[in-house]
């Protein structure tokens, strides 16, 4: 069962604090909207400041959420998070 997953970052424009995430949502904008609505995940502080940007790091084809999280972890380890 191949699925397309997105690896993305949310970066605070004031502090350069970075959040790395992954999703199976069809668009990154939809996932960011979920972050704004819940405000219970680790991105809460960055989004709460209101001065942030976000972007796609990688689009990957995987079979499971665990595989997607391995790609997420690779980016987490590569970037200063």
CSV table of C-alpha atoms in Angstrom, one decimal:
chain,number,residue,atom,x,y,z
A,1,UNK,CA,0.0,0.0,0.0
A,2,UNK,CA,2.0,3.0,-1.2
A,3,UNK,CA,1.1,6.4,0.1
A,4,UNK,CA,2.6,9.8,-0.5
A,5,UNK,CA,3.9,11.4,2.7
A,6,UNK,CA,5.2,14.9,3.2
A,7,UNK,CA,8.0,15.9,5.5
A,8,UNK,CA,7.8,19.6,6.4
A,9,UNK,CA,9.3,22.3,8.7
A,10,UNK,CA,7.8,25.2,10.6
A,11,UNK,CA,10.4,27.8,11.5
A,12,UNK,CA,10.0,30.7,13.9
A,13,UNK,CA,11.2,33.9,12.0
A,14,UNK,CA,12.2,35.5,15.4
A,15,UNK,CA,14.2,32.7,17.1
A,16,UNK,CA,14.9,30.3,14.2
A,17,UNK,CA,13.4,27.5,16.3
A,18,UNK,CA,12.4,24.7,14.0
A,19,UNK,CA,9.7,22.0,14.1
A,20,UNK,CA,9.9,19.0,11.8
A,21,UNK,CA,6.8,17.1,11.0
A,22,UNK,CA,5.3,14.5,8.6
A,23,UNK,CA,1.8,13.9,7.3
A,24,UNK,CA,-0.3,12.0,4.9
A,25,UNK,CA,-2.5,15.0,4.3
A,26,UNK,CA,-2.8,15.8,0.6
A,27,UNK,CA,-1.5,19.3,1.0
A,28,UNK,CA,0.9,21.0,3.4
A,29,UNK,CA,-1.5,23.9,3.9
A,30,UNK,CA,-4.1,21.5,5.2
A,31,UNK,CA,-1.7,20.1,7.8
A,32,UNK,CA,-0.6,23.5,8.9
A,33,UNK,CA,-4.3,24.4,9.4
A,34,UNK,CA,-4.5,21.4,11.7
A,35,UNK,CA,-1.5,22.7,13.7
A,36,UNK,CA,-3.3,26.1,14.1
A,37,UNK,CA,-6.5,24.5,15.2
A,38,UNK,CA,-5.2,22.1,17.8
A,39,UNK,CA,-2.3,24.1,19.2
A,40,UNK,CA,-1.5,21.0,21.4
A,41,UNK,CA,1.5,19.7,19.5
A,42,UNK,CA,5.1,20.7,19.9
A,43,UNK,CA,4.7,23.4,17.2
A,44,UNK,CA,2.4,25.4,19.6
A,45,UNK,CA,5.1,27.9,20.7
A,46,UNK,CA,6.3,28.6,17.2
A,47,UNK,CA,2.8,29.1,15.8
A,48,UNK,CA,1.7,31.0,18.9
A,49,UNK,CA,4.2,33.7,18.2
A,50,UNK,CA,2.5,34.4,14.9
A,51,UNK,CA,5.8,35.0,13.0
A,52,UNK,CA,6.7,31.8,11.3
A,53,UNK,CA,7.1,30.2,7.9
A,54,UNK,CA,6.7,26.7,6.7
A,55,UNK,CA,7.8,24.6,3.8
A,56,UNK,CA,8.1,21.2,2.3
A,57,UNK,CA,11.3,19.4,2.9
A,58,UNK,CA,10.6,16.2,1.0
A,59,UNK,CA,7.8,14.2,-0.6
A,60,UNK,CA,8.2,10.4,-0.1
A,61,UNK,CA,6.4,7.2,-1.0
A,62,UNK,CA,6.1,4.8,1.9
A,63,UNK,CA,4.0,1.9,3.0
A,64,UNK,CA,3.5,2.8,6.7
A,65,UNK,CA,3.4,5.7,9.1
A,66,UNK,CA,6.5,4.2,10.7
A,67,UNK,CA,8.4,4.5,7.4
A,68,UNK,CA,7.2,8.1,7.1
A,69,UNK,CA,8.5,8.8,10.6
A,70,UNK,CA,11.9,7.4,9.7
A,71,UNK,CA,12.2,10.1,7.0
A,72,UNK,CA,11.0,12.7,9.5
A,73,UNK,CA,13.7,11.6,11.9
A,74,UNK,CA,16.4,11.8,9.2
A,75,UNK,CA,15.5,15.5,8.7
A,76,UNK,CA,15.3,16.1,12.4
A,77,UNK,CA,18.8,14.7,12.8
A,78,UNK,CA,20.1,16.6,9.8
A,79,UNK,CA,18.8,20.0,10.7
A,80,UNK,CA,19.3,21.9,13.9
A,81,UNK,CA,16.1,21.2,15.8
